Amino acid sequence: MSLSDAIPALLVLADGSAYRGWSFGATGTAIGEIVFNTGMTGYQEVLTDPSYCGQIVIFTYPELGNTGINSEDEESNQPHVKGAIARNICHKPSNWRSTQSLPNYLQQHHIPGIYGIDTRALTRKIRMFGAMNGGISTTILEETELLEMVQAAPNMTGLNLVKEVTTPTVYEWIEATTAPWEFNPEAVAKISETFTVVALDFGVKRNILRRLASYGCRVIVVPADTQPEEILKYNPDGIFLSNGPGDPAAVTEGINTTRALLDSQKPIFGICMGHQILGHALGAETFKLKFGHRGLNQPAGLQERVEITSQNHSFALAPDSLPTATVEISHLNLNDLTVAGVRHKTLPVFSVQYHPEASPGPHDADYLFEQFVLKMQAARQ
């Protein structure tokens, strides 16, 4: 597309700063929290990750859309971002799996994007001043008018966005990671039993469910507000707490349910939002990070082992709030030493702040799914 055909677009942040560029995707206006993702690949997984609900994502890699869009790489049934920000856009993808261009995909789902701006400068601003609300528009090109809309939008702190992305009905997930993409066949082959796992859906990614299925789990996905007695009716071998968007402290129904499920002494495994929900259920508190962790190369570890991990979150557990008599830290984010994993000292309960399903990202932490299965195996015996 030549610039003579491009539609002008405006980006305004809550601090009043403005950036002018060009539209890709849908026309219109979108308001959300501006965050950045440093991954060089995986833009489709980012767009369709329910954890990005309510956010406009800056992609720091300078060109977006080269490999197009395909149905296999979607993490949910639709994109959940409010908008997208890029330096350059590829309108004619080149990849054998591609079925659609990125601009056409966003247009189909009514999501606006802006390109042609200095994303490096924008990312530096977010790193310096923190994540803040912003707005993209092709129809409101007057900065003051768009700024008023941005400043009237609610902040992420205190928002329960789980209700916007959780499943409305119970369903069973049976699809495992397909053979060409299976990266841990030896560990998967060792699992000879089938375990029933109830997954509380706070905004779960499909590849998490695939990894559980690959490790021999029959996965029953339930809405986030499902009561503990309903969950226990399935007689699960284990309970999984999924990723999801918004402020974990506001997801009170999930916290209360998890607190009640701890009494069952069944194995519990949490990822991302699930990690934060579990932390609250155990008595800890969370706080909002300045600009969050969103990328594919976040180092995590504790003692002599470092995992390179995929992360996407705005909040973290406050370490001083952890009940040290019953809970211990298993992993730290080695960039800023925030809590990246916890485990109960006596119960088969653990969680991590990062994404071991690695979609997109490295596979260093896939062993955590095997650990969950081994805990269920031990509990069954």
PDB file of N, CA, C and O in Angstrom, residues 25-69:
ATOM      1  N   GLY A  25      -5.706  -2.190   9.652  1.00  0.00           N
ATOM      2  CA  GLY A  25      -6.799  -2.847  10.353  1.00  0.00           C
ATOM      3  C   GLY A  25      -8.075  -2.043  10.186  1.00  0.00           C
ATOM      4  O   GLY A  25      -8.330  -1.423   9.146  1.00  0.00           O
ATOM      5  N   ALA A  26      -8.891  -2.014  11.233  1.00  0.00           N
ATOM      6  CA  ALA A  26     -10.195  -1.350  11.167  1.00  0.00           C
ATOM      7  C   ALA A  26     -10.048   0.156  11.356  1.00  0.00           C
ATOM      8  O   ALA A  26      -9.092   0.641  11.970  1.00  0.00           O
ATOM      9  N   THR A  27     -11.005   0.902  10.844  1.00  0.00           N
ATOM     10  CA  THR A  27     -11.097   2.323  11.151  1.00  0.00           C
ATOM     11  C   THR A  27     -11.958   2.495  12.403  1.00  0.00           C
ATOM     12  O   THR A  27     -12.643   1.580  12.839  1.00  0.00           O
ATOM     13  N   GLY A  28     -11.886   3.670  12.994  1.00  0.00           N
ATOM     14  CA  GLY A  28     -12.639   3.917  14.219  1.00  0.00           C
ATOM     15  C   GLY A  28     -11.724   4.339  15.351  1.00  0.00           C
ATOM     16  O   GLY A  28     -10.594   4.797  15.129  1.00  0.00           O
ATOM     17  N   THR A  29     -12.201   4.163  16.585  1.00  0.00           N
ATOM     18  CA  THR A  29     -11.485   4.605  17.781  1.00  0.00           C
ATOM     19  C   THR A  29     -11.403   3.476  18.789  1.00  0.00           C
ATOM     20  O   THR A  29     -12.385   2.755  18.997  1.00  0.00           O
ATOM     21  N   ALA A  30     -10.246   3.310  19.416  1.00  0.00           N
ATOM     22  CA  ALA A  30     -10.060   2.311  20.474  1.00  0.00           C
ATOM     23  C   ALA A  30      -9.322   2.955  21.633  1.00  0.00           C
ATOM     24  O   ALA A  30      -8.323   3.666  21.432  1.00  0.00           O
ATOM     25  N   ILE A  31      -9.792   2.683  22.849  1.00  0.00           N
ATOM     26  CA  ILE A  31      -9.173   3.203  24.073  1.00  0.00           C
ATOM     27  C   ILE A  31      -8.741   2.016  24.921  1.00  0.00           C
ATOM     28  O   ILE A  31      -9.501   1.056  25.098  1.00  0.00           O
ATOM     29  N   GLY A  32      -7.527   2.051  25.459  1.00  0.00           N
ATOM     30  CA  GLY A  32      -7.050   0.971  26.314  1.00  0.00           C
ATOM     31  C   GLY A  32      -5.737   1.332  26.966  1.00  0.00           C
ATOM     32  O   GLY A  32      -5.193   2.426  26.757  1.00  0.00           O
ATOM     33  N   GLU A  33      -5.225   0.410  27.752  1.00  0.00           N
ATOM     34  CA  GLU A  33      -3.924   0.616  28.398  1.00  0.00           C
ATOM     35  C   GLU A  33      -2.817   0.310  27.397  1.00  0.00           C
ATOM     36  O   GLU A  33      -2.805  -0.752  26.782  1.00  0.00           O
ATOM     37  N   ILE A  34      -1.868   1.221  27.260  1.00  0.00           N
ATOM     38  CA  ILE A  34      -0.764   1.051  26.318  1.00  0.00           C
ATOM     39  C   ILE A  34       0.347   0.245  26.982  1.00  0.00           C
ATOM     40  O   ILE A  34       0.888   0.647  28.020  1.00  0.00           O
ATOM     41  N   VAL A  35       0.685  -0.909  26.387  1.00  0.00           N
ATOM     42  CA  VAL A  35       1.762  -1.758  26.889  1.00  0.00           C
ATOM     43  C   VAL A  35       2.630  -2.169  25.701  1.00  0.00           C
ATOM     44  O   VAL A  35       2.237  -1.994  24.543  1.00  0.00           O
ATOM     45  N   PHE A  36       3.807  -2.718  25.980  1.00  0.00           N
ATOM     46  CA  PHE A  36       4.670  -3.141  24.877  1.00  0.00           C
ATOM     47  C   PHE A  36       5.093  -4.592  25.042  1.00  0.00           C
ATOM     48  O   PHE A  36       5.232  -5.105  26.147  1.00  0.00           O
ATOM     49  N   ASN A  37       5.273  -5.264  23.893  1.00  0.00           N
ATOM     50  CA  ASN A  37       5.760  -6.640  23.864  1.00  0.00           C
ATOM     51  C   ASN A  37       7.038  -6.675  23.041  1.00  0.00           C
ATOM     52  O   ASN A  37       7.087  -6.145  21.925  1.00  0.00           O
ATOM     53  N   THR A  38       8.090  -7.304  23.603  1.00  0.00           N
ATOM     54  CA  THR A  38       9.411  -7.283  22.975  1.00  0.00           C
ATOM     55  C   THR A  38       9.694  -8.507  22.126  1.00  0.00           C
ATOM     56  O   THR A  38      10.804  -8.671  21.623  1.00  0.00           O
ATOM     57  N   GLY A  39       8.719  -9.395  21.936  1.00  0.00           N
ATOM     58  CA  GLY A  39       8.959 -10.600  21.143  1.00  0.00           C
ATOM     59  C   GLY A  39       9.226 -10.279  19.682  1.00  0.00           C
ATOM     60  O   GLY A  39       8.596  -9.395  19.097  1.00  0.00           O
ATOM     61  N   MET A  40      10.152 -11.024  19.083  1.00  0.00           N
ATOM     62  CA  MET A  40      10.445 -10.853  17.658  1.00  0.00           C
ATOM     63  C   MET A  40       9.497 -11.684  16.796  1.00  0.00           C
ATOM     64  O   MET A  40       9.427 -11.492  15.576  1.00  0.00           O
ATOM     65  N   THR A  41       8.807 -12.650  17.392  1.00  0.00           N
ATOM     66  CA  THR A  41       7.847 -13.488  16.678  1.00  0.00           C
ATOM     67  C   THR A  41       6.586 -13.613  17.527  1.00  0.00           C
ATOM     68  O   THR A  41       6.550 -13.163  18.668  1.00  0.00           O
ATOM     69  N   GLY A  42       5.570 -14.256  16.951  1.00  0.00           N
ATOM     70  CA  GLY A  42       4.392 -14.591  17.738  1.00  0.00           C
ATOM     71  C   GLY A  42       3.344 -13.511  17.851  1.00  0.00           C
ATOM     72  O   GLY A  42       2.545 -13.513  18.788  1.00  0.00           O
ATOM     73  N   TYR A  43       3.287 -12.588  16.870  1.00  0.00           N
ATOM     74  CA  TYR A  43       2.301 -11.508  16.998  1.00  0.00           C
ATOM     75  C   TYR A  43       0.871 -12.035  16.976  1.00  0.00           C
ATOM     76  O   TYR A  43      -0.014 -11.470  17.624  1.00  0.00           O
ATOM     77  N   GLN A  44       0.619 -13.128  16.254  1.00  0.00           N
ATOM     78  CA  GLN A  44      -0.753 -13.641  16.217  1.00  0.00           C
ATOM     79  C   GLN A  44      -1.169 -14.215  17.563  1.00  0.00           C
ATOM     80  O   GLN A  44      -2.296 -14.026  18.017  1.00  0.00           O
ATOM     81  N   GLU A  45      -0.243 -14.921  18.235  1.00  0.00           N
ATOM     82  CA  GLU A  45      -0.534 -15.437  19.570  1.00  0.00           C
ATOM     83  C   GLU A  45      -0.784 -14.299  20.553  1.00  0.00           C
ATOM     84  O   GLU A  45      -1.640 -14.396  21.430  1.00  0.00           O
ATOM     85  N   VAL A  46      -0.034 -13.215  20.411  1.00  0.00           N
ATOM     86  CA  VAL A  46      -0.235 -12.048  21.282  1.00  0.00           C
ATOM     87  C   VAL A  46      -1.618 -11.449  21.054  1.00  0.00           C
ATOM     88  O   VAL A  46      -2.372 -11.185  22.002  1.00  0.00           O
ATOM     89  N   LEU A  47      -1.981 -11.253  19.816  1.00  0.00           N
ATOM     90  CA  LEU A  47      -3.268 -10.626  19.496  1.00  0.00           C
ATOM     91  C   LEU A  47      -4.446 -11.435  20.036  1.00  0.00           C
ATOM     92  O   LEU A  47      -5.464 -10.868  20.441  1.00  0.00           O
ATOM     93  N   THR A  48      -4.318 -12.765  20.032  1.00  0.00           N
ATOM     94  CA  THR A  48      -5.433 -13.634  20.423  1.00  0.00           C
ATOM     95  C   THR A  48      -5.326 -14.145  21.849  1.00  0.00           C
ATOM     96  O   THR A  48      -6.155 -14.947  22.270  1.00  0.00           O
ATOM     97  N   ASP A  49      -4.349 -13.683  22.613  1.00  0.00           N
ATOM     98  CA  ASP A  49      -4.205 -14.055  24.012  1.00  0.00           C
ATOM     99  C   ASP A  49      -5.221 -13.259  24.839  1.00  0.00           C
ATOM    100  O   ASP A  49      -5.162 -12.030  24.877  1.00  0.00           O
ATOM    101  N   PRO A  50      -6.169 -13.931  25.513  1.00  0.00           N
ATOM    102  CA  PRO A  50      -7.167 -13.195  26.302  1.00  0.00           C
ATOM    103  C   PRO A  50      -6.570 -12.323  27.398  1.00  0.00           C
ATOM    104  O   PRO A  50      -7.233 -11.402  27.879  1.00  0.00           O
ATOM    105  N   SER A  51      -5.333 -12.593  27.798  1.00  0.00           N
ATOM    106  CA  SER A  51      -4.706 -11.781  28.835  1.00  0.00           C
ATOM    107  C   SER A  51      -4.496 -10.336  28.396  1.00  0.00           C
ATOM    108  O   SER A  51      -4.263  -9.457  29.235  1.00  0.00           O
ATOM    109  N   TYR A  52      -4.558 -10.063  27.081  1.00  0.00           N
ATOM    110  CA  TYR A  52      -4.383  -8.699  26.577  1.00  0.00           C
ATOM    111  C   TYR A  52      -5.705  -7.945  26.466  1.00  0.00           C
ATOM    112  O   TYR A  52      -5.726  -6.829  25.928  1.00  0.00           O
ATOM    113  N   CYS A  53      -6.780  -8.517  26.959  1.00  0.00           N
ATOM    114  CA  CYS A  53      -8.065  -7.823  26.928  1.00  0.00           C
ATOM    115  C   CYS A  53      -7.947  -6.455  27.608  1.00  0.00           C
ATOM    116  O   CYS A  53      -7.386  -6.343  28.698  1.00  0.00           O
ATOM    117  N   GLY A  54      -8.433  -5.417  26.947  1.00  0.00           N
ATOM    118  CA  GLY A  54      -8.387  -4.070  27.515  1.00  0.00           C
ATOM    119  C   GLY A  54      -7.109  -3.318  27.230  1.00  0.00           C
ATOM    120  O   GLY A  54      -6.951  -2.179  27.708  1.00  0.00           O
ATOM    121  N   GLN A  55      -6.191  -3.892  26.426  1.00  0.00           N
ATOM    122  CA  GLN A  55      -4.893  -3.255  26.209  1.00  0.00           C
ATOM    123  C   GLN A  55      -4.614  -3.003  24.732  1.00  0.00           C
ATOM    124  O   GLN A  55      -5.094  -3.733  23.853  1.00  0.00           O
ATOM    125  N   ILE A  56      -3.851  -1.968  24.468  1.00  0.00           N
ATOM    126  CA  ILE A  56      -3.328  -1.663  23.136  1.00  0.00           C
ATOM    127  C   ILE A  56      -1.841  -1.999  23.171  1.00  0.00           C
ATOM    128  O   ILE A  56      -1.104  -1.498  24.024  1.00  0.00           O
ATOM    129  N   VAL A  57      -1.401  -2.850  22.253  1.00  0.00           N
ATOM    130  CA  VAL A  57      -0.047  -3.401  22.332  1.00  0.00           C
ATOM    131  C   VAL A  57       0.885  -2.713  21.338  1.00  0.00           C
ATOM    132  O   VAL A  57       0.592  -2.652  20.131  1.00  0.00           O
ATOM    133  N   ILE A  58       2.011  -2.241  21.861  1.00  0.00           N
ATOM    134  CA  ILE A  58       3.120  -1.778  21.030  1.00  0.00           C
ATOM    135  C   ILE A  58       3.982  -2.998  20.711  1.00  0.00           C
ATOM    136  O   ILE A  58       4.457  -3.687  21.628  1.00  0.00           O
ATOM    137  N   PHE A  59       4.206  -3.270  19.446  1.00  0.00           N
ATOM    138  CA  PHE A  59       5.125  -4.337  19.050  1.00  0.00           C
ATOM    139  C   PHE A  59       6.475  -3.694  18.768  1.00  0.00           C
ATOM    140  O   PHE A  59       6.612  -2.874  17.857  1.00  0.00           O
ATOM    141  N   THR A  60       7.485  -4.056  19.570  1.00  0.00           N
ATOM    142  CA  THR A  60       8.778  -3.388  19.445  1.00  0.00           C
ATOM    143  C   THR A  60       9.582  -3.883  18.248  1.00  0.00           C
ATOM    144  O   THR A  60      10.471  -3.180  17.774  1.00  0.00           O
ATOM    145  N   TYR A  61       9.293  -5.106  17.759  1.00  0.00           N
ATOM    146  CA  TYR A  61       9.973  -5.559  16.548  1.00  0.00           C
ATOM    147  C   TYR A  61       9.529  -4.662  15.390  1.00  0.00           C
ATOM    148  O   TYR A  61       8.339  -4.384  15.245  1.00  0.00           O
ATOM    149  N   PRO A  62      10.461  -4.192  14.553  1.00  0.00           N
ATOM    150  CA  PRO A  62      10.143  -3.075  13.657  1.00  0.00           C
ATOM    151  C   PRO A  62       9.202  -3.363  12.496  1.00  0.00           C
ATOM    152  O   PRO A  62       8.684  -2.428  11.893  1.00  0.00           O
ATOM    153  N   GLU A  63       8.979  -4.633  12.130  1.00  0.00           N
ATOM    154  CA  GLU A  63       8.038  -4.904  11.055  1.00  0.00           C
ATOM    155  C   GLU A  63       7.096  -6.017  11.465  1.00  0.00           C
ATOM    156  O   GLU A  63       7.514  -7.056  11.968  1.00  0.00           O
ATOM    157  N   LEU A  64       5.821  -5.805  11.231  1.00  0.00           N
ATOM    158  CA  LEU A  64       4.781  -6.715  11.691  1.00  0.00           C
ATOM    159  C   LEU A  64       3.981  -7.225  10.494  1.00  0.00           C
ATOM    160  O   LEU A  64       3.663  -6.457   9.590  1.00  0.00           O
ATOM    161  N   GLY A  65       3.636  -8.512  10.518  1.00  0.00           N
ATOM    162  CA  GLY A  65       2.741  -9.067   9.522  1.00  0.00           C
ATOM    163  C   GLY A  65       3.388  -9.870   8.421  1.00  0.00           C
ATOM    164  O   GLY A  65       2.693 -10.345   7.515  1.00  0.00           O
ATOM    165  N   ASN A  66       4.723 -10.084   8.482  1.00  0.00           N
ATOM    166  CA  ASN A  66       5.420 -10.769   7.392  1.00  0.00           C
ATOM    167  C   ASN A  66       4.895 -12.173   7.130  1.00  0.00           C
ATOM    168  O   ASN A  66       4.859 -12.621   5.982  1.00  0.00           O
ATOM    169  N   THR A  67       4.515 -12.894   8.195  1.00  0.00           N
ATOM    170  CA  THR A  67       4.072 -14.279   8.031  1.00  0.00           C
ATOM    171  C   THR A  67       2.559 -14.407   7.973  1.00  0.00           C
ATOM    172  O   THR A  67       2.028 -15.519   7.949  1.00  0.00           O
ATOM    173  N   GLY A  68       1.848 -13.290   7.962  1.00  0.00           N
ATOM    174  CA  GLY A  68       0.404 -13.325   7.819  1.00  0.00           C
ATOM    175  C   GLY A  68      -0.309 -13.925   9.013  1.00  0.00           C
ATOM    176  O   GLY A  68       0.178 -13.888  10.141  1.00  0.00           O
ATOM    177  N   ILE A  69      -1.475 -14.502   8.743  1.00  0.00           N
ATOM    178  CA  ILE A  69      -2.343 -15.073   9.767  1.00  0.00           C
ATOM    179  C   ILE A  69      -2.752 -16.477   9.344  1.00  0.00           C
ATOM    180  O   ILE A  69      -3.002 -16.730   8.167  1.00  0.00           O
TER     181      ILE A  69
END
